[in-house]
Short mmCIF file of C-alpha atoms in Angstrom, two decimals:
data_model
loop_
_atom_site.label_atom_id
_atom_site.label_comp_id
_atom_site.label_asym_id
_atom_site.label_seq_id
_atom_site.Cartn_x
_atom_site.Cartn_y
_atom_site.Cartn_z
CA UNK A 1 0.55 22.39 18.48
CA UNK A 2 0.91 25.87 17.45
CA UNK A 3 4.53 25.62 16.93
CA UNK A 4 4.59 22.23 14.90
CA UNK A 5 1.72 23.99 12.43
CA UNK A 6 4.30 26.75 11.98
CA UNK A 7 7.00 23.85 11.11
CA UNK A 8 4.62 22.17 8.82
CA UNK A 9 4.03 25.75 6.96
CA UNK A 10 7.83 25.93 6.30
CA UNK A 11 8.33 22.57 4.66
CA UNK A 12 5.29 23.31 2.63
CA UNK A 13 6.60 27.11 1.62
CA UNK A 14 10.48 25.55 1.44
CA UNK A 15 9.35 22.90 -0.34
CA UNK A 16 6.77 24.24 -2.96
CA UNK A 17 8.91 27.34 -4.27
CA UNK A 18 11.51 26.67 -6.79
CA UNK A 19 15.02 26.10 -5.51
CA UNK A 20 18.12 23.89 -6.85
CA UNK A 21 16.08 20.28 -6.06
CA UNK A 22 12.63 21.36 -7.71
CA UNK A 23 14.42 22.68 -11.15
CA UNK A 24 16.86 20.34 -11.82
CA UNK A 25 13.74 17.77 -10.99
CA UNK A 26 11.43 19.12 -13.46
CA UNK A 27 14.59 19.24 -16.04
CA UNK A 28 15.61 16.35 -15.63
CA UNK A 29 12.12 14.46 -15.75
CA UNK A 30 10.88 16.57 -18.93
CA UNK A 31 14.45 15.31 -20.50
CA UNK A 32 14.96 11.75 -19.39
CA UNK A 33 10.95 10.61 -18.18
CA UNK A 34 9.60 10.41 -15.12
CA UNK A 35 10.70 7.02 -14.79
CA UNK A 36 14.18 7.81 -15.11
CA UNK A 37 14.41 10.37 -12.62
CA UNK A 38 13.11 8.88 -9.91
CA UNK A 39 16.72 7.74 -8.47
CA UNK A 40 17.57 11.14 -8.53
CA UNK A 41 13.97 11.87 -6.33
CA UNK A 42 14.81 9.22 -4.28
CA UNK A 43 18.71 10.49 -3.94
CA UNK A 44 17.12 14.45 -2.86
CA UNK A 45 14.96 12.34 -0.36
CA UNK A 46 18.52 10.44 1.40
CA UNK A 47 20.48 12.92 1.25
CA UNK A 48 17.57 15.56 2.83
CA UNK A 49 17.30 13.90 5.88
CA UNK A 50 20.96 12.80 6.43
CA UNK A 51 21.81 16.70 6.48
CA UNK A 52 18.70 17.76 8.32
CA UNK A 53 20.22 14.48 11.14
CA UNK A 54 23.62 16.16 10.97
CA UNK A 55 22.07 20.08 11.74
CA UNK A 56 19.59 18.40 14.42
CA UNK A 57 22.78 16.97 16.08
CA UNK A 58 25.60 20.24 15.95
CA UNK A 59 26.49 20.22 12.03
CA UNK A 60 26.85 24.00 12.23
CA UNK A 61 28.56 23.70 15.64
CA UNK A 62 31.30 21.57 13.58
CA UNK A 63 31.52 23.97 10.79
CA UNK A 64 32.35 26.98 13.04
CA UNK A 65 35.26 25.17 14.59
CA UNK A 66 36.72 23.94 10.82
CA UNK A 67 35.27 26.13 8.55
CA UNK A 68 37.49 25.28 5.84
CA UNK A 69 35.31 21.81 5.67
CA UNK A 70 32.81 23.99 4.08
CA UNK A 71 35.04 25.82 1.40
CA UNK A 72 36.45 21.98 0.42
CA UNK A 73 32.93 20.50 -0.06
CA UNK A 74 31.71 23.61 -1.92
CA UNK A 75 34.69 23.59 -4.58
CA UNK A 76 34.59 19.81 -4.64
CA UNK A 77 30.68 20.03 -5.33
CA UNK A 78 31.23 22.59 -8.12
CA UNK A 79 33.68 20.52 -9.63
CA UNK A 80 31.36 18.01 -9.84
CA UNK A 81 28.53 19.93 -11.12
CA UNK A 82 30.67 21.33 -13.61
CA UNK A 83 31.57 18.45 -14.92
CA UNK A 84 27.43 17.55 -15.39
CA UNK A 85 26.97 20.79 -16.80
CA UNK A 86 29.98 20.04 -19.52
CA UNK A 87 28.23 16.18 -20.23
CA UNK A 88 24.73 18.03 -20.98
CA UNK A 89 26.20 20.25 -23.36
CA UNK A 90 28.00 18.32 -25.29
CA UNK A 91 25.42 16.01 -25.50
CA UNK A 92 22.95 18.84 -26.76
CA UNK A 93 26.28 19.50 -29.25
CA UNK A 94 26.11 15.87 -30.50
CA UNK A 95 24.41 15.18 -33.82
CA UNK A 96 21.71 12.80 -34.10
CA UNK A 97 22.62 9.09 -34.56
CA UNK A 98 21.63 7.52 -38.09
CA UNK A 99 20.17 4.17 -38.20
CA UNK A 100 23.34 1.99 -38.75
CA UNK A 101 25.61 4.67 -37.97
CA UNK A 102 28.28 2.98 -35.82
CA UNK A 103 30.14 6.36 -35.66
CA UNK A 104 27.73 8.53 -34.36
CA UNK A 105 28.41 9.55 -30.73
CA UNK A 106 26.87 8.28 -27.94
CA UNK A 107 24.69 10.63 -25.70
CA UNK A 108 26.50 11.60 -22.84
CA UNK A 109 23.27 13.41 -20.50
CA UNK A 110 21.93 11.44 -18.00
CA UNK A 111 19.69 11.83 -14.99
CA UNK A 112 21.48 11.92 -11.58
CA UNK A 113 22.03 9.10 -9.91
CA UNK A 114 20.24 8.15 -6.40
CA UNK A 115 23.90 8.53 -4.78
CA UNK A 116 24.93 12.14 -6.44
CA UNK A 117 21.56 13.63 -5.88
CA UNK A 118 21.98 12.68 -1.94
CA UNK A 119 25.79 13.89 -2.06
CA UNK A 120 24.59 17.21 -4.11
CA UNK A 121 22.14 17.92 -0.80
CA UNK A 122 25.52 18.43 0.99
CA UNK A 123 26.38 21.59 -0.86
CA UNK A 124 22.68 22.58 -1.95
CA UNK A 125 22.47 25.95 -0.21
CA UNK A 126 18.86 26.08 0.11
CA UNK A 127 18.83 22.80 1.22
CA UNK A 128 21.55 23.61 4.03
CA UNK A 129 19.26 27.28 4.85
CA UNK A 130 16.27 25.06 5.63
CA UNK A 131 17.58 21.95 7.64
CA UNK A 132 19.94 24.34 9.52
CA UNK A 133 16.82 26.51 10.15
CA UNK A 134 14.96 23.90 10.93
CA UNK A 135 17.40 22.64 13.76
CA UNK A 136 17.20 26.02 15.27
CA UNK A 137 14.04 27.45 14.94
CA UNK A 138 12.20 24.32 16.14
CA UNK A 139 14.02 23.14 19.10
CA UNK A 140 11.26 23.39 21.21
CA UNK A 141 9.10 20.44 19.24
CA UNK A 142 11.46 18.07 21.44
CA UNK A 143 13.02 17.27 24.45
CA UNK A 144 16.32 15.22 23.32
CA UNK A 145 18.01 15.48 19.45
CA UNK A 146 16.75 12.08 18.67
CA UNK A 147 13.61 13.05 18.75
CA UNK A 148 13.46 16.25 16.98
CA UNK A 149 15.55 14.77 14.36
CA UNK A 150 12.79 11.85 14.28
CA UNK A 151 9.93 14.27 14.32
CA UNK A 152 11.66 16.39 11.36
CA UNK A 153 12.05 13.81 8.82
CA UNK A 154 8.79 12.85 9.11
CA UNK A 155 7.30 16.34 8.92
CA UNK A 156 10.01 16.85 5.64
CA UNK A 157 8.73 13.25 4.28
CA UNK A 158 5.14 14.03 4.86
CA UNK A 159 4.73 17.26 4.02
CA UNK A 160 7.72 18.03 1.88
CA UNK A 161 8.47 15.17 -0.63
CA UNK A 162 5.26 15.43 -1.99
CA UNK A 163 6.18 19.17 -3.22
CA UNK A 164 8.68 18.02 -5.08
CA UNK A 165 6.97 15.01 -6.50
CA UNK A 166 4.90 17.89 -8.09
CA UNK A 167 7.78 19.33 -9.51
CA UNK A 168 9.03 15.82 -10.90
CA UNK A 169 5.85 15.10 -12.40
CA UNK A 170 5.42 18.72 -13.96
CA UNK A 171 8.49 17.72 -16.10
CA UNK A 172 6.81 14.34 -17.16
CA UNK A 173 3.93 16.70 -18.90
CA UNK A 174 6.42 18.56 -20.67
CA UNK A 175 7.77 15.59 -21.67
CA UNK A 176 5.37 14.59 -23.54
CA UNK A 177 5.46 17.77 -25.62
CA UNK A 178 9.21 16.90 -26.88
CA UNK A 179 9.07 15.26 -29.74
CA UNK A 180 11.50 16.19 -31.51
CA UNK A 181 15.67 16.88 -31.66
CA UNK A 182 15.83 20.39 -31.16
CA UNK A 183 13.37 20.57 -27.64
CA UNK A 184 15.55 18.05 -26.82
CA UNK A 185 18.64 20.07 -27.11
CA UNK A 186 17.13 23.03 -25.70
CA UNK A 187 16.58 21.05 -22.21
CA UNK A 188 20.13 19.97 -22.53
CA UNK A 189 21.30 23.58 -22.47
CA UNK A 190 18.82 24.61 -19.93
CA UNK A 191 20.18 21.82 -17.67
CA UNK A 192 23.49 22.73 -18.12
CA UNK A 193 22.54 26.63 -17.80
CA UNK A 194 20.60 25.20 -14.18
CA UNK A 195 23.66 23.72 -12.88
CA UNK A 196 26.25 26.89 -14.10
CA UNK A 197 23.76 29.24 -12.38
CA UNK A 198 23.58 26.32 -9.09
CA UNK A 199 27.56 26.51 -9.14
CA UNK A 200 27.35 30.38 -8.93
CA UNK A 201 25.34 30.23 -5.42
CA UNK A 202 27.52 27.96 -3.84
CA UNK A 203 30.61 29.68 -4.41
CA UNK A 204 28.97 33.18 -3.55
CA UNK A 205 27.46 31.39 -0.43
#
């Protein structure tokens, strides 16, 4: 019992402090609405527990053998980010549309999509820290894998998605607070700052 309190203190602390998931959350919901992001909630959620399965069952015994699988899937996420970061900016760049205006650009931002939140899990390093940490430190919990990896997403579900529900739904309130162009091009550059700053710890991890 002791030892399953100790697991439920580090999804609370992992999951409460701010981190990749819980930023680009908050941005992303004080942009786009609450409503909006949840596919990219939902996407964190997926792609969570598919990498906390995959430590539970030898991920980082796989990694040591071909450890250039990591160095693909952290330039290949970068990439990727990048090119999010470059659609937020140029969207905070683009003028406001005029009624009638059939020139005016389109906005380019968006909120993540359920599918690229889960694949972004898969080179989130505090994401990897805790479900690899997780698969180590807690062995114990379980006799077989199945069952630890069972007993871990439902600890991480119960205890951990609704930390960064909190998060999501901090960035709703300041939503309501933008009501005009220039908070909304702010948050576009602070998004795009987010994800620079997200593609600088993957490549130094």
């Amino acid at each position: 019992m002791a030892l399953y309190l100790s697991l439920v203190g580090f999804v609370v602390a992992m999951s409460a402090t701010p981190g990749p998931n819980n930023l680009m959350l908050m941005s992303s919901s004080a942009l786009f609405g609450v409503r909006r992001t949840v596919p990219h909630f939902l996407g964190v959620q997926i792609g969570f527990n598919l990498l906390l399965v995959a430590a539970v069952f030898g991920l980082g015994t796989l990694v040591a053998r071909y450890p250039v699988a990591l160095d693909v899937v952290k330039v290949g996420g970068s990439l990727w980010l990048a090119w999010m970061a470059f659609a937020f900016v140029r969207a905070g760049l683009a003028r406001p549309a005029e009624p009638g205006d059939a020139k005016a650009p389109r906005r380019r931002s968006r909120p993540f999509r359920t599918w690229e939140a889960a694949l972004f899990q898969w080179v989130n390093p505090k994401a990897l820290l805790m479900t690899v940490s997780t698969a180590g430190a807690y062995i114990a919990l379980a006799d077989t894998a199945g069952e630890r990896a069972m007993l871990f997403m439902a600890t991480f579900l119960l205890f951990g998605a609704p930390c960064g529900l909190m998060w999501l739904l901090a960035g709703g309130v300041i939503n309501r607070f933008l009501t005009d162009r220039r908070h909304a091009r702010i948050l576009n550059f602070a998004i795009a700052l987010l994800l620079l700053a997200t593609i600088a710890i993957i490549l130094k991890g």
